[in-house]
Short mmCIF file of C-alpha atoms in Angstrom, two decimals:
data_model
loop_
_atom_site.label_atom_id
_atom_site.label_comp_id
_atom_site.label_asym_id
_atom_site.label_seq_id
_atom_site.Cartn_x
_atom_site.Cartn_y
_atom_site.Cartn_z
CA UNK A 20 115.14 53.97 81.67
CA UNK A 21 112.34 54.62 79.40
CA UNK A 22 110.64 51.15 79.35
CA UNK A 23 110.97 51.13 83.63
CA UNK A 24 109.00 54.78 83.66
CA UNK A 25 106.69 53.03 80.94
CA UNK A 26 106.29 50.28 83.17
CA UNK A 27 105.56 52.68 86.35
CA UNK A 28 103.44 55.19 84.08
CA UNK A 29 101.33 51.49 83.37
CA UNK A 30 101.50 50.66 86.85
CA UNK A 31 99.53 53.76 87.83
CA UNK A 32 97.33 54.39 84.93
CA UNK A 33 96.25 50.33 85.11
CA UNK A 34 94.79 50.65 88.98
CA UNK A 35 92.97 54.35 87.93
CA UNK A 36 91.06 52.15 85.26
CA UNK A 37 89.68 49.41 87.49
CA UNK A 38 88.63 52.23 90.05
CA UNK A 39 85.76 52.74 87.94
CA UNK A 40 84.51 49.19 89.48
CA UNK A 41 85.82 48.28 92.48
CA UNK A 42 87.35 51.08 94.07
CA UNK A 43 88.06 49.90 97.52
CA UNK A 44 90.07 46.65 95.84
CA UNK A 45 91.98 49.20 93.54
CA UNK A 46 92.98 51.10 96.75
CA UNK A 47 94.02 48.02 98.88
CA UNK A 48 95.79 46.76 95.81
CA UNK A 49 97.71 50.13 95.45
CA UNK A 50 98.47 50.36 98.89
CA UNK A 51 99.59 46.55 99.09
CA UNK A 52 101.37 46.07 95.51
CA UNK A 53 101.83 49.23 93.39
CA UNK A 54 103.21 51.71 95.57
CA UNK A 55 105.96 49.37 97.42
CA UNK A 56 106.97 48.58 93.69
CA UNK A 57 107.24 51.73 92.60
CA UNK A 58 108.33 53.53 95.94
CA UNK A 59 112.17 53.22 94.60
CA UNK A 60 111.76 54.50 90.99
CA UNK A 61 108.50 57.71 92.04
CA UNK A 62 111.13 59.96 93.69
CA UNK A 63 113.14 60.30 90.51
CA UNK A 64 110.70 59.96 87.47
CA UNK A 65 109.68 62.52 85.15
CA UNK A 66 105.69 63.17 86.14
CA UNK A 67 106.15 61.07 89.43
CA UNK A 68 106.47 62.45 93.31
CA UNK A 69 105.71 61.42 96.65
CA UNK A 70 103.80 63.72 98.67
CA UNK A 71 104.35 63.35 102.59
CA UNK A 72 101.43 65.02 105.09
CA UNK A 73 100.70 64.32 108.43
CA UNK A 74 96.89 62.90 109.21
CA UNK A 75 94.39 65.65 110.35
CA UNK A 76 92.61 62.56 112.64
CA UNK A 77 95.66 60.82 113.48
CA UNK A 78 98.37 63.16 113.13
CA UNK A 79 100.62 59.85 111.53
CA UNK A 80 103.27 60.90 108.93
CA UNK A 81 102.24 59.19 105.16
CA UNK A 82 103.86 59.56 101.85
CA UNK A 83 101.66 59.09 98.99
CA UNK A 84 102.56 58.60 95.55
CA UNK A 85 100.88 60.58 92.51
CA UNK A 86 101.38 61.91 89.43
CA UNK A 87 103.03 65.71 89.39
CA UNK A 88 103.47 68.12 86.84
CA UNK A 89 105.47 71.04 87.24
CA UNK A 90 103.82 74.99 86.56
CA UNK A 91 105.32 78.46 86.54
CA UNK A 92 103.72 78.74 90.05
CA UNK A 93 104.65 75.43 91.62
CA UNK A 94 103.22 71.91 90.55
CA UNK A 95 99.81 70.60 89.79
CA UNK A 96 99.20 66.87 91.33
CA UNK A 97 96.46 64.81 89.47
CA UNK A 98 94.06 63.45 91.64
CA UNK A 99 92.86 60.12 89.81
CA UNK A 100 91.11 58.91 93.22
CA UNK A 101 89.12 62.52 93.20
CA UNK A 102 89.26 65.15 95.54
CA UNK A 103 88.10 63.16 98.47
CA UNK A 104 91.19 61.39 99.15
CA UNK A 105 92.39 60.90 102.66
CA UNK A 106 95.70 62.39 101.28
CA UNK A 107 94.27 65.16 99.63
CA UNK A 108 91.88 66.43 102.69
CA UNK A 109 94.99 65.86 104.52
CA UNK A 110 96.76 68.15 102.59
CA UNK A 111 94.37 70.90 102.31
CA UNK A 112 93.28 70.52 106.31
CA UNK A 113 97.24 71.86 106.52
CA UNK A 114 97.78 74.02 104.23
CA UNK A 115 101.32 72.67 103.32
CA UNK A 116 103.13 69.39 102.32
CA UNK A 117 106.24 68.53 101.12
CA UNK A 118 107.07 67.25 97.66
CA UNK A 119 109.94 64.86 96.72
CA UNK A 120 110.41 65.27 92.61
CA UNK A 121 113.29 64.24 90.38
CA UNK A 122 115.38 63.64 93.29
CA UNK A 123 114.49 67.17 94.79
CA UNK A 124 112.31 68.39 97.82
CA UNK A 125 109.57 70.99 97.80
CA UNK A 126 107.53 72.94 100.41
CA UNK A 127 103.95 73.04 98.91
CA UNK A 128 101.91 75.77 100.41
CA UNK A 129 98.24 77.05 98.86
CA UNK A 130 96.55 74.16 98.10
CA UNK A 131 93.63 74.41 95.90
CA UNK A 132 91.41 71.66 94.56
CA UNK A 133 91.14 72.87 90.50
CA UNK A 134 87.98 71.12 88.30
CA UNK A 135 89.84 70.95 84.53
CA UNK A 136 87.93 68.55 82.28
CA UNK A 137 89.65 69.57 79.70
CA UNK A 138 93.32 69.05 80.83
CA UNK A 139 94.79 72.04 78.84
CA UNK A 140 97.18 72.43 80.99
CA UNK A 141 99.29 69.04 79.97
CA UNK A 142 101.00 67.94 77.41
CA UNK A 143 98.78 65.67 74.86
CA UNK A 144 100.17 62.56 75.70
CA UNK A 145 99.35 63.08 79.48
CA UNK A 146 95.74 64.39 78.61
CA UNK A 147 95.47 61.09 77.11
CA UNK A 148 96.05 58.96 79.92
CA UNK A 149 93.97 61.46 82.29
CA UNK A 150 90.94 61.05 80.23
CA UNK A 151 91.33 57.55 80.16
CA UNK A 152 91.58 57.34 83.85
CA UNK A 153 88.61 60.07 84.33
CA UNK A 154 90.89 62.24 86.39
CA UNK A 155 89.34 65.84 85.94
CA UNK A 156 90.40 67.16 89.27
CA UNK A 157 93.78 68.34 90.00
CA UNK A 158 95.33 69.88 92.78
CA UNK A 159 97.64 73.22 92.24
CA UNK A 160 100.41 73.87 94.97
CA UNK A 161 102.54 76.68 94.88
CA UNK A 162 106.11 75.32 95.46
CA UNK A 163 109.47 76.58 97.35
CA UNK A 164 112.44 74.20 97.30
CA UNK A 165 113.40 73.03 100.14
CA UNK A 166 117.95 73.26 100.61
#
């Protein structure tokens, strides 16, 4: 289980890396390659979630992966594309999105785009890989579970 969530942890950090040049190839190749290989292992992986939100243009259901970490308040969600994400805007157009972590749902309300270029917040290992990717932006949620 470990080297498959190394694998998937590589799988997202590789993409991040390459953004740096050619972003719109890194985002057809996640959309094309990395996500449907990793949409049966995100749901249930430590630091993984899908997030589903509905389009503010086209009002289309999506589910996006990204990387979540879990806070006394709800769950911060790095955003290693930016803050200008489709998914993001579409999220904070709403006000709410749902959450599927570790095999559980959650009901994310307040979103609220949060500039950290330190990363305190995460464990050293994680800062790591977020500095590496450049991801300085993070979005905090507030979090109900959904029964």
């Amino acid at each position: 289980m470990l080297k498959i969530a190394a694998i998937i942890f590589f799988l997202f950090l590789i993409p991040p890396l390459l953004l740096r040049f050619r972003p719109r190839w890194v985002a057809a190749f996640n959309l094309k390659v990395t996500n449907r290989i990793t949409a049966p292992f995100v749901t249930w992986l430590p630091g993984f979630g899908v997030i589903t939100h509905v389009g503010r243009k086209s009002g289309r259901v999506f589910h996006t992966p990204v990387n979540v970490f879990p806070t006394p308040e709800g769950f911060l969600i790095a955003l290693t594309y930016g803050p200008n994400s489709h998914w993001v805007q579409n999220v904070l157009a709403a006000g709410a999105a749902e959450l599927e972590t570790r095999r559980t749902k959650y009901h994310l309300t307040a979103p609220q785009v949060v500039h950290d270029p330190t990363r305190h917040r995460f464990p050293r290992i994680v800062r790591i890989a977020l500095r590496i990717i450049g991801a300085t932006d993070f979005l905090k949620v507030s979090s109900s579970q959904i029964k």
